[in-house]
């Protein structure tokens, strides 16, 4: 299985705090049936310079890949970033290329949780018009979706891929996020399920339980489609 959203690189964001913790997360991912991940550290360009951040990101990624080889952990780590969509990101996008998953055109994007649908939609449209393909991280966690999941039709209809968090499916983010995740999955609107793991203890990698729930409640091929087939197409 493939995990397209995980904060595994250490000391870059609020994910893994050390390389040891990152290795522990990799071991949990592999034990939980995952062979490929995209290391999607947070990228908020209102807080730091994108070029400098990218340089540090690349160094961390290379060091982590070497560490996995050294320890014989069979996990392929693709590049990626979870980009915070705000005016700074758009400004940067107007003059330079943004950092897509596995070096491609798919961007994993997120908002602040209290953004309105119209504000979010306007910024995503600008990115779509630049030729990017978009994966919206954890739609079920935004306030406008918690209030009214149907608001997602307008984003879905634009071809934006909706990425549900495993924690929302398991009920870790509360009743409304659980309901939003269930709503997207029941409608067949979810394109990808990912861990959004941040550590080896609380927000963990691995899809064993998630895959069982997907197949049990959303059709027998749900896990295959959402945890393998669609993520694999995005990486390619
Ligand atoms: Fe994330």
XYZ file of C-alpha atoms and ligand atoms in Angstrom:
237
model
C 0.000 0.000 0.000
C 0.983 3.607 -0.517
C 0.780 6.497 1.950
C 0.735 9.865 0.175
C 0.558 12.031 3.291
C 2.971 11.569 6.179
C 5.170 13.915 8.249
C 8.091 11.552 8.602
C 11.159 13.716 7.928
C 12.558 14.855 11.241
C 12.908 18.406 12.565
C 11.238 20.026 9.561
C 7.748 20.489 10.961
C 5.561 19.112 13.768
C 6.150 15.538 12.569
C 9.020 13.237 13.593
C 11.239 14.917 16.182
C 14.427 12.935 15.461
C 15.787 10.546 12.860
C 15.240 7.703 15.377
C 11.574 8.621 15.581
C 11.384 8.813 11.771
C 12.900 5.330 11.517
C 10.380 4.052 14.070
C 7.567 5.506 11.949
C 9.026 3.790 8.863
C 9.070 0.462 10.698
C 5.443 0.897 11.764
C 4.473 1.811 8.186
C 6.140 -1.306 6.757
C 4.615 -3.533 9.455
C 1.245 -1.945 8.592
C 1.479 -3.025 4.956
C 3.021 0.060 3.348
C 5.834 -0.130 0.801
C 5.836 3.429 -0.560
C 5.260 6.850 0.987
C 5.468 10.496 -0.009
C 7.286 12.430 2.736
C 4.942 15.414 2.854
C 6.361 17.890 5.340
C 4.387 21.083 5.943
C 5.251 23.912 3.563
C 3.920 27.289 4.698
C 5.568 30.043 2.692
C 4.097 32.817 4.811
C 6.535 31.609 7.509
C 9.745 30.894 5.606
C 11.508 31.284 2.281
C 10.547 28.436 -0.096
C 14.001 28.109 -1.666
C 15.789 27.821 1.668
C 13.162 25.392 2.971
C 13.416 23.225 -0.119
C 17.164 22.983 0.262
C 16.818 21.730 3.843
C 13.988 19.409 2.785
C 16.150 17.789 0.079
C 19.027 17.225 2.515
C 16.671 15.620 5.062
C 15.117 13.396 2.405
C 18.494 12.163 1.156
C 19.730 11.484 4.706
C 16.533 9.601 5.572
C 16.698 7.435 2.451
C 20.307 6.518 3.323
C 19.288 5.658 6.879
C 16.556 3.295 5.636
C 19.010 1.519 3.325
C 21.530 1.236 6.151
C 18.914 -0.370 8.405
C 17.443 -2.581 5.680
C 13.949 -1.106 5.945
C 12.098 -1.770 2.665
C 10.280 1.536 2.290
C 10.419 3.691 -0.827
C 10.287 7.381 0.051
C 9.068 9.786 -2.641
C 9.310 13.553 -2.338
C 6.339 15.791 -1.600
C 5.069 18.579 0.595
C 1.795 19.529 2.243
C 1.440 23.084 0.988
C -0.527 25.616 3.023
C -2.677 27.515 0.540
C -2.494 31.237 1.313
C -1.559 34.469 -0.451
C 2.178 33.793 0.072
C 1.908 30.460 -1.718
C 0.024 32.038 -4.613
C 2.574 34.833 -4.878
C 5.360 32.271 -5.040
C 3.437 30.131 -7.547
C 3.063 33.117 -9.889
C 6.822 33.389 -10.293
C 8.155 29.862 -9.768
C 7.240 26.201 -9.808
C 5.606 24.595 -6.787
C 6.763 21.360 -5.265
C 4.534 18.496 -6.439
C 4.356 14.910 -5.216
C 7.199 12.793 -6.641
C 8.306 15.781 -8.709
C 5.033 15.822 -10.687
C 2.079 18.145 -11.169
C -0.012 16.894 -8.236
C 0.118 19.226 -5.230
C -1.014 18.117 -1.781
C -2.678 21.241 -0.379
C -4.303 22.285 2.880
C -5.942 25.390 4.368
C -6.363 26.861 7.802
C -9.291 25.012 9.374
C -11.553 28.077 9.580
C -11.310 29.142 5.921
C -14.590 29.778 4.094
C -15.543 27.744 1.033
C -15.492 30.822 -1.233
C -12.016 31.915 -0.057
C -10.621 28.394 -0.442
C -12.276 27.829 -3.784
C -10.864 31.078 -5.211
C -7.280 30.138 -4.277
C -7.590 26.557 -5.516
C -9.029 27.800 -8.819
C -5.972 29.994 -9.299
C -3.695 26.968 -8.812
C -5.816 24.861 -11.197
C -5.583 27.623 -13.802
C -1.791 27.452 -13.519
C -2.001 23.808 -14.649
C -1.560 22.039 -11.316
C -3.604 19.026 -10.266
C -4.759 19.265 -6.665
C -5.205 16.846 -3.799
C -7.009 18.489 -0.885
C -5.729 17.107 2.415
C -8.359 16.015 4.960
C -11.429 17.961 3.724
C -13.410 16.517 6.657
C -11.359 18.595 9.113
C -12.316 22.031 7.745
C -15.063 23.971 9.507
C -17.053 24.628 6.322
C -17.191 20.865 5.651
C -18.086 20.044 9.257
C -20.999 22.450 8.906
C -22.113 21.178 5.504
C -20.267 18.309 3.727
C -22.270 19.052 0.561
C -20.055 22.134 0.135
C -17.462 19.706 -1.236
C -19.422 19.108 -4.436
C -18.087 22.348 -5.909
C -14.446 21.310 -5.283
C -15.005 17.713 -6.392
C -16.655 18.913 -9.614
C -13.510 20.866 -10.468
C -11.505 17.622 -10.424
C -9.876 18.235 -7.041
C -8.970 14.915 -5.397
C -10.323 14.609 -1.861
C -7.864 12.918 0.527
C -9.456 11.528 3.692
C -7.335 10.992 6.827
C -7.282 7.536 8.371
C -7.674 9.164 11.797
C -11.008 10.654 10.737
C -12.248 7.211 9.654
C -11.162 5.772 13.003
C -12.916 8.584 14.892
C -9.743 10.234 16.245
C -10.721 13.745 15.098
C -14.226 13.797 16.572
C -17.760 13.146 15.493
C -18.034 15.772 12.757
C -14.781 14.794 11.012
C -15.894 11.156 11.245
C -19.232 12.065 9.679
C -17.567 14.083 6.876
C -15.166 11.236 6.092
C -18.038 8.727 6.055
C -20.066 11.043 3.821
C -17.254 11.344 1.224
C -16.525 7.613 1.269
C -20.205 6.663 0.983
C -20.683 9.026 -1.969
C -17.602 7.604 -3.705
C -16.069 11.101 -3.633
C -12.907 10.244 -1.699
C -9.958 9.719 -4.053
C -7.242 8.781 -1.569
C -6.977 7.742 2.081
C -3.697 8.613 3.818
C -2.292 8.456 7.347
C -1.225 12.103 7.900
C 0.958 10.461 10.550
C 3.034 12.775 12.745
C 4.670 10.376 15.212
C 5.017 6.695 16.193
C 2.556 6.834 19.114
C -0.531 8.997 18.557
C -0.925 9.886 14.885
C 0.700 6.761 13.495
C 1.436 5.290 10.058
C 0.094 1.921 8.873
C -3.188 0.940 7.255
C -4.112 -2.463 8.681
C -7.213 -1.366 10.594
C -8.097 1.316 8.052
C -8.012 -1.169 5.161
C -10.327 -3.525 7.065
C -12.824 -0.753 7.771
C -12.757 0.487 4.165
C -13.499 -2.965 2.773
C -16.116 -3.700 5.396
C -18.176 -0.513 5.022
C -17.401 0.952 1.597
C -17.184 -2.029 -0.783
C -14.744 -4.896 -1.087
C -12.318 -3.032 -3.378
C -12.359 0.235 -1.424
C -9.011 -0.347 0.275
C -7.349 -1.381 -2.970
C -8.616 1.704 -4.814
C -8.008 4.287 -2.064
C -4.762 2.927 -0.604
C -3.092 1.507 -3.711
C -4.539 2.128 -7.148
C -5.277 5.850 -6.969
C -2.126 6.790 -4.995
C -0.055 4.750 -7.454
C -1.531 6.675 -10.414
C -0.705 9.958 -8.693
C 2.914 8.910 -8.129
C 3.279 7.870 -11.764
Fe -0.555 16.717 7.212
